[in-house]
XYZ file of C-alpha atoms in Angstrom:
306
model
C 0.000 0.000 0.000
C 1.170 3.897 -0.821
C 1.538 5.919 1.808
C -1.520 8.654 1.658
C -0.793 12.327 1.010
C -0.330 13.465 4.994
C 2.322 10.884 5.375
C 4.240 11.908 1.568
C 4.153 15.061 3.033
C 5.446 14.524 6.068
C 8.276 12.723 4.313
C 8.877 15.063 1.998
C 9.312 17.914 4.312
C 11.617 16.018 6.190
C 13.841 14.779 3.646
C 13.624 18.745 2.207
C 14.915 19.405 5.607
C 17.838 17.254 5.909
C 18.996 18.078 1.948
C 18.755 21.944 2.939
C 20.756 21.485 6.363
C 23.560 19.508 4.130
C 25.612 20.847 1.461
C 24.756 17.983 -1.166
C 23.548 20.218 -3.857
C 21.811 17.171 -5.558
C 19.425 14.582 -3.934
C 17.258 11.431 -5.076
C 14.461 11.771 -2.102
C 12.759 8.059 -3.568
C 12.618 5.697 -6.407
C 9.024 4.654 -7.806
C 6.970 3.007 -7.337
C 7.695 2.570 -3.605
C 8.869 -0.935 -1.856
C 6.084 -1.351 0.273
C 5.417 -3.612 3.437
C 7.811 -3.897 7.032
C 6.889 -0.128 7.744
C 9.230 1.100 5.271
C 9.518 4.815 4.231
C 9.422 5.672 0.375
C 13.581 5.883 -0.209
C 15.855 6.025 -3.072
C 17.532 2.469 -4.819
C 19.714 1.768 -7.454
C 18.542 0.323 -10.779
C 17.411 -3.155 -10.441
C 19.423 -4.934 -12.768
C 21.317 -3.075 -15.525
C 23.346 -0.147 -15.799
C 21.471 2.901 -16.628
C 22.338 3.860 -20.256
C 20.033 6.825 -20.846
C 18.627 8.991 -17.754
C 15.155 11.112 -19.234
C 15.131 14.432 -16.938
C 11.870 16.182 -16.504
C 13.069 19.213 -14.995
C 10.309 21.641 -14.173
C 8.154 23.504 -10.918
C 5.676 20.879 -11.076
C 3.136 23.563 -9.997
C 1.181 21.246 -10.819
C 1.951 18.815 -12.850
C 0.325 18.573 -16.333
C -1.130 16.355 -18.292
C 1.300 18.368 -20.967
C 4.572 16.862 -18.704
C 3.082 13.619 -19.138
C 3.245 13.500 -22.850
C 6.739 14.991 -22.849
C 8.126 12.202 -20.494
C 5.875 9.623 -22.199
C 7.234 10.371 -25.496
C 10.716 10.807 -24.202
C 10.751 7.558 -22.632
C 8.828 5.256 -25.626
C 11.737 6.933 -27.528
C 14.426 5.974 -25.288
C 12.978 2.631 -24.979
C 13.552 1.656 -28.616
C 17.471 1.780 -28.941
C 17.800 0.500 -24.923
C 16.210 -1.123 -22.278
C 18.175 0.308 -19.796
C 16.137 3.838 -19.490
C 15.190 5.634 -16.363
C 13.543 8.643 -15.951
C 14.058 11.703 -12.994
C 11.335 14.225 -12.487
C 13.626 16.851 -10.709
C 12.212 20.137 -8.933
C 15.162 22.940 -8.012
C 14.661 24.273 -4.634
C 17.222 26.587 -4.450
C 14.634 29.290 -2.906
C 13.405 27.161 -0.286
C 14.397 29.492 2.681
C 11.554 31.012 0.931
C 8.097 30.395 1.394
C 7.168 28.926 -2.269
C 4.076 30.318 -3.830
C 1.580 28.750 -4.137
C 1.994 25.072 -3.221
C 5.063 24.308 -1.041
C 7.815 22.306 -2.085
C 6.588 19.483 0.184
C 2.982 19.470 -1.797
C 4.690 19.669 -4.871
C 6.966 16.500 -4.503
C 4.185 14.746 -3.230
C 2.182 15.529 -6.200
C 5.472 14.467 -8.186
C 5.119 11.188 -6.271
C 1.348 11.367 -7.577
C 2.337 11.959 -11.385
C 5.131 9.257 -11.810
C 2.933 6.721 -10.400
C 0.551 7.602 -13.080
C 2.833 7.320 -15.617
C 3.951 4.056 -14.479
C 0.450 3.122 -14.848
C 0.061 4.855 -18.227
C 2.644 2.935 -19.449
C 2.754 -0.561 -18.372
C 0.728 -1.535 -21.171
C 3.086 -0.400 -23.615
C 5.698 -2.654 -21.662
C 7.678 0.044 -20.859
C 8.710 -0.094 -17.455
C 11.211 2.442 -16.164
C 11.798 3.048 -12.633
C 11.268 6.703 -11.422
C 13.304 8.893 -9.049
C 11.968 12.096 -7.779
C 14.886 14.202 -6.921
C 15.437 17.769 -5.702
C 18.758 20.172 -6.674
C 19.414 23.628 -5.215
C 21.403 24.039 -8.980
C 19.219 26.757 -10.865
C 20.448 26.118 -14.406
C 20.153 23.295 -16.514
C 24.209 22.955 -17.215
C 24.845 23.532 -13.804
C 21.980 20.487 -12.940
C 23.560 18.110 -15.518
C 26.957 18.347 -13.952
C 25.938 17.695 -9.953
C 23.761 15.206 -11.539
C 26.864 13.150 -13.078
C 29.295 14.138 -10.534
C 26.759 12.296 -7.779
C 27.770 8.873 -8.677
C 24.185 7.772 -8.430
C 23.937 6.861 -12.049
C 27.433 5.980 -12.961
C 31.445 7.199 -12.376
C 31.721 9.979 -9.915
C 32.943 13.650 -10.275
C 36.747 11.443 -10.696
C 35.453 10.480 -14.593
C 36.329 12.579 -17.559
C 32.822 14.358 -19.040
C 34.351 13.357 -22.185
C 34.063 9.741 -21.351
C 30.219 9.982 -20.080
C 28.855 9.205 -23.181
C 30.792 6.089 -23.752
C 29.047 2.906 -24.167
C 30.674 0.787 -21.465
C 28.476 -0.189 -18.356
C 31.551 1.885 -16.554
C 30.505 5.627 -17.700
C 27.919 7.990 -17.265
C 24.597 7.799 -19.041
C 23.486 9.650 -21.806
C 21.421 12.755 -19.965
C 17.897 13.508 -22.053
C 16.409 16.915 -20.566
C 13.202 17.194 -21.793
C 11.952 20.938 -22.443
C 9.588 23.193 -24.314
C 10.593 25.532 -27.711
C 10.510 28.691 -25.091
C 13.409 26.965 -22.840
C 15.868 26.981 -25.361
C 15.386 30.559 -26.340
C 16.844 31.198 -23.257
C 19.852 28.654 -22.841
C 21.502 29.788 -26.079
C 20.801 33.441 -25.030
C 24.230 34.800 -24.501
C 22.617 37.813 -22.037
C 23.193 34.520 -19.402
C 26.756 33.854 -20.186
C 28.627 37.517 -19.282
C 29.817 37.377 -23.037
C 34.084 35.921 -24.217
C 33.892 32.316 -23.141
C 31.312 32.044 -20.638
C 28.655 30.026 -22.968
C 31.412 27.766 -24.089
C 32.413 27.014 -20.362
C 28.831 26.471 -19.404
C 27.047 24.215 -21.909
C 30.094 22.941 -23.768
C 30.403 20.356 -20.474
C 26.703 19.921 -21.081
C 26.445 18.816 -24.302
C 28.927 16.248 -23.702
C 26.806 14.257 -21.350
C 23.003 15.598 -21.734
C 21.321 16.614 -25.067
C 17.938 18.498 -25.005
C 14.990 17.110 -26.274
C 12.825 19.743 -26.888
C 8.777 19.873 -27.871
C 7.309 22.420 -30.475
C 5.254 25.241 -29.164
C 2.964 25.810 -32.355
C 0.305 27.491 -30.622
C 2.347 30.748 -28.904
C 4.598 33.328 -29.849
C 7.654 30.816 -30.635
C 5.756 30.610 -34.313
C 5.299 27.528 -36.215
C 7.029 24.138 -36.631
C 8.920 25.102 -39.487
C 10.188 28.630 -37.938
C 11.129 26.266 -35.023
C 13.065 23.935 -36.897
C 14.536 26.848 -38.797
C 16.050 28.185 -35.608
C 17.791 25.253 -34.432
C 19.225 24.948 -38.084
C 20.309 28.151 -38.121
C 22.161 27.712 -34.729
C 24.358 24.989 -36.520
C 24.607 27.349 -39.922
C 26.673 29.493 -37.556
C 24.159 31.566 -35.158
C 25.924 29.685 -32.163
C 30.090 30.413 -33.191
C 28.707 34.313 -33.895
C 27.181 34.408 -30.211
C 30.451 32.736 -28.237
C 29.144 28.977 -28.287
C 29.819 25.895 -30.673
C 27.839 24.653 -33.652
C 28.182 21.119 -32.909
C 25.585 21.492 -30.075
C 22.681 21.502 -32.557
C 23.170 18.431 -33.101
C 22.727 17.699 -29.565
C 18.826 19.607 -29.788
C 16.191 16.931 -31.360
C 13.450 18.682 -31.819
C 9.979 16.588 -31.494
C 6.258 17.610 -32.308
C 3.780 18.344 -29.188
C 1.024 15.747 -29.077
C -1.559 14.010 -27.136
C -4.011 15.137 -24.890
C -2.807 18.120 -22.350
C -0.355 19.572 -24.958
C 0.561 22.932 -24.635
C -1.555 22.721 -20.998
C 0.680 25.217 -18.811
C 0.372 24.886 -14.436
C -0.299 28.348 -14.784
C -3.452 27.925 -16.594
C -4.081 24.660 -14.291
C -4.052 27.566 -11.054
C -6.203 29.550 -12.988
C -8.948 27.234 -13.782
C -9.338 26.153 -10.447
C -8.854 29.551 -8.647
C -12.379 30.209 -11.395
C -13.757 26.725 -9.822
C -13.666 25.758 -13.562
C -13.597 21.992 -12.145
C -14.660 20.291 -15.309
C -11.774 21.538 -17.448
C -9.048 20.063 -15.110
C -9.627 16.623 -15.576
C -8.413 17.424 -19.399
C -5.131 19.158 -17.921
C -4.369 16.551 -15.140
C -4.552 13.407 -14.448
C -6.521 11.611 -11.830
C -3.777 11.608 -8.947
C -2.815 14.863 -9.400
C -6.490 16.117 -9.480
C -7.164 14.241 -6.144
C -4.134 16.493 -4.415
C -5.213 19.677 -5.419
C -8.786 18.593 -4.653
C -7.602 17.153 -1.385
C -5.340 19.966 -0.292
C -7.826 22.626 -1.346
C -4.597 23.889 -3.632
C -4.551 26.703 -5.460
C -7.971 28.537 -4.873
C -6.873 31.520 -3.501
């Protein structure tokens, strides 16, 4: 049996606790689904059997999550699963504020909800055979280079910080797996913005390390400001047609950016919108923008009506 939301959150809070009072900058807080039975607590385990060879990173506020998150890390993962078995998947919430009260569900709530989601997708899933354990994780890293390299440098997945990041993409059970963060069109506006890199070689010192042991794999916003698909795809061409040497980074790293179309029911649903239609008491429309668990925690914890 699960543990039931007041005893996730209970857990949570603690184990937010102890990873704030440490100076780990990187955490897994528990591995689903959960080993239940003996009294046990939800807690973190290894991979079952093989090495990890690919490691699918949701990376968002999970505020809440989305039916929209669920087709990224669905499609991520049914993606992964053809060229490996060996495919795990981290939904990973920064908390590098946390001496801050978070607006408007605390971190606690939110993990919990995480908890919620990845069991869901585990359920979604299992049909399709695909069967990758989950760990919920928390960093106090804000940027997505900077989360990639505590990530490898923990040892949980592979080598520690003592391994070359030009050997983490090696195919031997001894290196690092291949990092996947999943993210929308808008996302990597910003990472190849050099505004974030303080100009000379700053973008080359963040995200060259990246690209050498994550890629980005990143879902088309058709339906914003970002334009269509094919203004999408034109931008990440153009980054490897020289847009990236002109700015201070490298055009290999396109190559690194696969680009994949949005799909499936809850795409393009933001947690903004999800806070809006229930601070309206538009109940109805949720059940289109999250799933069942989810739904039952912000119905349970009267979330986000105020």
């Amino acid at each position: 049996m699960r543990p039931n939301p007041k005893q996730l959150v209970d857990f949570f809070a603690r184990s937010l606790t102890s990873f704030q009072s440490s100076p780990d900058v990187f955490r897994v807080l528990c591995t689903l689904p959960h080993v239940v039975g003996g009294g046990r607590e939800p807690g973190p385990r290894r991979a079952s059997s093989q090495v990890v060879r690919r490691l699918v990173v949701l990376d968002s506020s999970f505020n809440p999550p989305t039916r929209a998150h669920g087709e990224m890390a669905r499609s991520a993962l049914r993606w992964a699963s053809t060229t490996t078995t060996s495919v795990r998947l981290m939904l990973l919430l920064s908390v590098n504020n946390a001496d801050k009260a978070p607006k408007p569900a605390s971190f606690p709530v939110r993990l919990g909800m995480m908890d919620a989601f990845g069991h869901g997708l585990l359920r979604s899933l299992e049909d399709e055979g695909i069967r990758p354990e989950i760990d919920v994780a928390v960093t106090k890293m804000p940027y997505f280079h900077d989360k990639a390299r505590v990530i490898g440098e923990s040892g949980v997945y592979g080598p520690s910080s003592s391994s070359s990041s030009s050997s983490a993409l090696g195919e031997g059970g001894a290196h690092e797996p291949e990092q996947v963060f999943l993210a929308g069109f808008d996302t990597v506006i910003r990472i190849f913005n050099p505004k974030y890199y303080g100009g000379g070689e700053g973008m080359k010192a963040a995200l060259g390390p990246f690209f050498e042991r994550a890629r980005l794999r990143v879902t088309m916003r058709t339906d914003d400001e970002w334009g269509g698909e094919e203004e999408q795809r034109a931008y990440v061409r153009g980054l490897g047609e020289g847009v990236l040497d002109e700015v201070g980074g490298d055009a290999a790293w396109a190559g690194r950016v696969d680009l994949v179309q949005g799909g499936g029911t809850g795409n393009g649903v933001s947690s903004s919108r999800v806070r809006e239609m229930v601070r309206r008491g538009q109940r109805e429309a949720l059940g289109e923008m999250v799933d069942d668990e989810v739904l039952g925690w912000i119905e349970g914890m009267g979330l986000y009506r105020e």
